[in-house]
Tab-separated table of C-alpha atoms in Angstrom:
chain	number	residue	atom	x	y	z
A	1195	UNK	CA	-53.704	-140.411	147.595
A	1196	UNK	CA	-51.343	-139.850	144.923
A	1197	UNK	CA	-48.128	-137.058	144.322
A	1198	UNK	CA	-49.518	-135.323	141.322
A	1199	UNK	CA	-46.333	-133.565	139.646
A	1200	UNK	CA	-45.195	-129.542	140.778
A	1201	UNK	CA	-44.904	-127.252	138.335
A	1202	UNK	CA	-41.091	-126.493	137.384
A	1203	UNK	CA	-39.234	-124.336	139.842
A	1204	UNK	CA	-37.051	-121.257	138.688
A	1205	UNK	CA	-34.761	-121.942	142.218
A	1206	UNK	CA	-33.634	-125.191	143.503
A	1207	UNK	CA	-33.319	-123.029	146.900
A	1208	UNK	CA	-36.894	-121.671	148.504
A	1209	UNK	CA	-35.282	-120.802	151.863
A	1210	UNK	CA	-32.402	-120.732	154.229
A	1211	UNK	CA	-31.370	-120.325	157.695
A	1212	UNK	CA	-28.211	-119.205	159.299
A	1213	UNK	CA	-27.695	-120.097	162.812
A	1214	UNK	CA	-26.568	-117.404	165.629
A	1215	UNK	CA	-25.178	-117.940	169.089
A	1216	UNK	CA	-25.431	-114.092	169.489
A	1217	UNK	CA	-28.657	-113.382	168.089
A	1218	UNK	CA	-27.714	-109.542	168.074
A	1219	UNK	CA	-24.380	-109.349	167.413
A	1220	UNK	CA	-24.784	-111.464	164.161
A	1221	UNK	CA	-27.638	-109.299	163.290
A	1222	UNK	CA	-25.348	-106.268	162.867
A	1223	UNK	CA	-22.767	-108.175	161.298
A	1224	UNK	CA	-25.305	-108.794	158.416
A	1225	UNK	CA	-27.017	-105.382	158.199
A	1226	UNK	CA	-23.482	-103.581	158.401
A	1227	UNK	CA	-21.786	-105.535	155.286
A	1228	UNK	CA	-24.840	-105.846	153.339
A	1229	UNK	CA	-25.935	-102.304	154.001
A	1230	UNK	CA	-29.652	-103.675	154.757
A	1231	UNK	CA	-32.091	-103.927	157.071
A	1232	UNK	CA	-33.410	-107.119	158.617
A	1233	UNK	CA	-36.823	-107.321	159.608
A	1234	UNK	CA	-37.989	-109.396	162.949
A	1235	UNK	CA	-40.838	-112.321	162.774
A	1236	UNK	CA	-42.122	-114.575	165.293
A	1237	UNK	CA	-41.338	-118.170	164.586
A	1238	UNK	CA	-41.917	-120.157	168.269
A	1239	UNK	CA	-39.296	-119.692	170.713
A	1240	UNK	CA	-37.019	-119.129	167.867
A	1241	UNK	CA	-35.471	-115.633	166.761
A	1242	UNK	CA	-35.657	-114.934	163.505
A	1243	UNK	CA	-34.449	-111.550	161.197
A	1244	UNK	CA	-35.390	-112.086	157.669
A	1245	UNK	CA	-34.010	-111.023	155.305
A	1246	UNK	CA	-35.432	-108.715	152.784
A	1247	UNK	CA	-36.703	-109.895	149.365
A	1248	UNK	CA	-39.624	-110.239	146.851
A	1249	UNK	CA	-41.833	-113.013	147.862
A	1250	UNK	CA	-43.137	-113.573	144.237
A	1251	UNK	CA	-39.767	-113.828	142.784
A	1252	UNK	CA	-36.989	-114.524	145.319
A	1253	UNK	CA	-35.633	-116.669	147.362
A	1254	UNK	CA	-36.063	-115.383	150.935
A	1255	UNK	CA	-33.761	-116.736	154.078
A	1256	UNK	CA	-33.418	-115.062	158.319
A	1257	UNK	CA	-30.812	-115.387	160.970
A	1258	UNK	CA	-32.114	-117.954	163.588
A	1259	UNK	CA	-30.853	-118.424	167.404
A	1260	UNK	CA	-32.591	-121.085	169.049
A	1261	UNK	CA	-31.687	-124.601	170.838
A	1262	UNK	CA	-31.571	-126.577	167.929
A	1263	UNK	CA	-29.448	-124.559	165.323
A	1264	UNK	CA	-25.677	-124.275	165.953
A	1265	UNK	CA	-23.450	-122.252	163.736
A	1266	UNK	CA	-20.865	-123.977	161.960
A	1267	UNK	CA	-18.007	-123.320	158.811
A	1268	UNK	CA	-17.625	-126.825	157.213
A	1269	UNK	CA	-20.677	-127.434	155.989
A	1270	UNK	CA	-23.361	-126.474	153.609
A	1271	UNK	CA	-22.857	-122.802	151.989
A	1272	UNK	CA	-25.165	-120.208	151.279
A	1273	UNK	CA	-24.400	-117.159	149.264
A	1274	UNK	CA	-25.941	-114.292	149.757
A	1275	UNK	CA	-26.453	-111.763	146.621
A	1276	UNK	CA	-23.626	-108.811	146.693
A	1277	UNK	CA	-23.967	-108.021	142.930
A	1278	UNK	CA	-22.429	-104.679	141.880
A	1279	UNK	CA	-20.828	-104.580	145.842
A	1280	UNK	CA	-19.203	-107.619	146.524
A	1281	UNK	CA	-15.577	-105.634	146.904
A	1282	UNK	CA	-17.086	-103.052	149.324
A	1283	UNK	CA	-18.719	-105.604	150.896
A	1284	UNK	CA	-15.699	-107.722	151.438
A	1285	UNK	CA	-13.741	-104.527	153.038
A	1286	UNK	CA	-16.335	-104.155	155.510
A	1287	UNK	CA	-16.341	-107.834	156.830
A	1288	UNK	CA	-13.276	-107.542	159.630
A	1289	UNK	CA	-14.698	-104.270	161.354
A	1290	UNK	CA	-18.159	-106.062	161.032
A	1291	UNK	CA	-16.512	-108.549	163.263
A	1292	UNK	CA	-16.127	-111.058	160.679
A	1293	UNK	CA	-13.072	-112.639	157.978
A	1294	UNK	CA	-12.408	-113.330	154.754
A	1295	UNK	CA	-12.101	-116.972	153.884
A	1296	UNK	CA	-12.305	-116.762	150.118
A	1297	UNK	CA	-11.246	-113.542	148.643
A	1298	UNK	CA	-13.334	-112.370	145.355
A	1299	UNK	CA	-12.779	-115.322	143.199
A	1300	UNK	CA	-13.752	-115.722	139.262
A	1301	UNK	CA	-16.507	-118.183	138.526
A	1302	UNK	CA	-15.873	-119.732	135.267
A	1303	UNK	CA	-18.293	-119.032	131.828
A	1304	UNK	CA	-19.199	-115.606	132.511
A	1305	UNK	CA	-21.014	-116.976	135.880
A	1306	UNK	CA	-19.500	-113.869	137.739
A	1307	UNK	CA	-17.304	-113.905	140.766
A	1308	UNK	CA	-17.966	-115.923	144.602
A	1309	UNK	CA	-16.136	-114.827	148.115
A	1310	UNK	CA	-16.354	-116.643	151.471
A	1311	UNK	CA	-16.644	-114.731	154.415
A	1312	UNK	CA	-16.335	-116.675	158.509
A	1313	UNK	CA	-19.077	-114.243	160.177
A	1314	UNK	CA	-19.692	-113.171	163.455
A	1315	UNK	CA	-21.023	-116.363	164.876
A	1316	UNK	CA	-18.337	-118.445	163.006
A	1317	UNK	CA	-19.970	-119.608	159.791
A	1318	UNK	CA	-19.201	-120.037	156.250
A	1319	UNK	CA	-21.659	-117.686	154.369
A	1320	UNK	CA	-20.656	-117.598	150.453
A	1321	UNK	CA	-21.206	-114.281	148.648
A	1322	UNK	CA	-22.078	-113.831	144.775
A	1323	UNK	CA	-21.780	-111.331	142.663
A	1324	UNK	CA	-22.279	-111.114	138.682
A	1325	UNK	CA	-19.820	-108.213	138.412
C-alpha cells in the first residue's frame, strides 16, 4: 500500500492539549480570562474540557489531566485566539490565578500583537490577537 498525497491544509495545527495538575482549578483559569465556556468529553481515564470552536473551520484543542501529561513553561507554545480582547484578557490573568510572562507585544508586518501568560498549572500558553 502506497501514501497517496492529502489535500493542502489551511492550518499546520489540527489540535492541541494543555496539561493540568488541577484539573479544576485550571479549568476556571481558562473560562475566567477567556470569558468562555469549556465543554467536558470522555477521552479514557483522561479529563478533558474542550475548547469551543467550529469543527469545519477551526482548529479545536482541551485541557487534559491524566498520568502521562505534565504541565510545563519551556517548551512548545500554543496561542490561544484573544482577538479584539487580548488587553482585557491580560488584566484578568493574576486574579485568574495566573502571570504575565510576555506583556502585549507587536508582531511585525501587520501580523497583529502576541502575549505570554504562566497559567494556573504553570505553563506557557501564548495569546494572539490581530488588534
Amino acid at each position: 500500500m502506497t501514501d497517496t498525497a492529502a489535500p493542502p491544509r489551511t492550518s499546520a495545527l489540527t489540535w492541541f492539549e494543555i496539561a493540568t495538575t488541577d484539573f479544576d482549578r485550571a479549568r476556571r483559569f481558562c473560562e475566567t480570562i477567556l470569558e468562555t465556556t469549556l465543554i467536558d468529553r470522555p477521552f479514557g481515564t483522561a479529563r478533558i474540557a474542550v475548547f469551543p470552536y467550529d469543527r469545519e473551520t477551526g482548529t479545536g484543542g482541551c485541557l487534559v489531566q491524566g498520568p502521562e501529561w505534565k504541565p510545563c513553561s519551556n517548551g512548545t507554545i500554543v496561542y490561544l485566539d484573544a482577538d479584539g480582547r487580548l488587553d482585557r484578557t491580560l488584566e484578568r490573568v493574576p486574579a485568574a490565578g495566573g502571570r504575565v510572562a510576555l506583556p502585549k507585544t507587536a508582531l511585525p508586518e501587520g501580523l497583529g500583537f502576541v502575549a505570554h501568560i504562566l497559567d494556573s498549572e504553570g505553563n506557557r500558553v501564548g495569546l494572539h490577537a490581530m488588534s
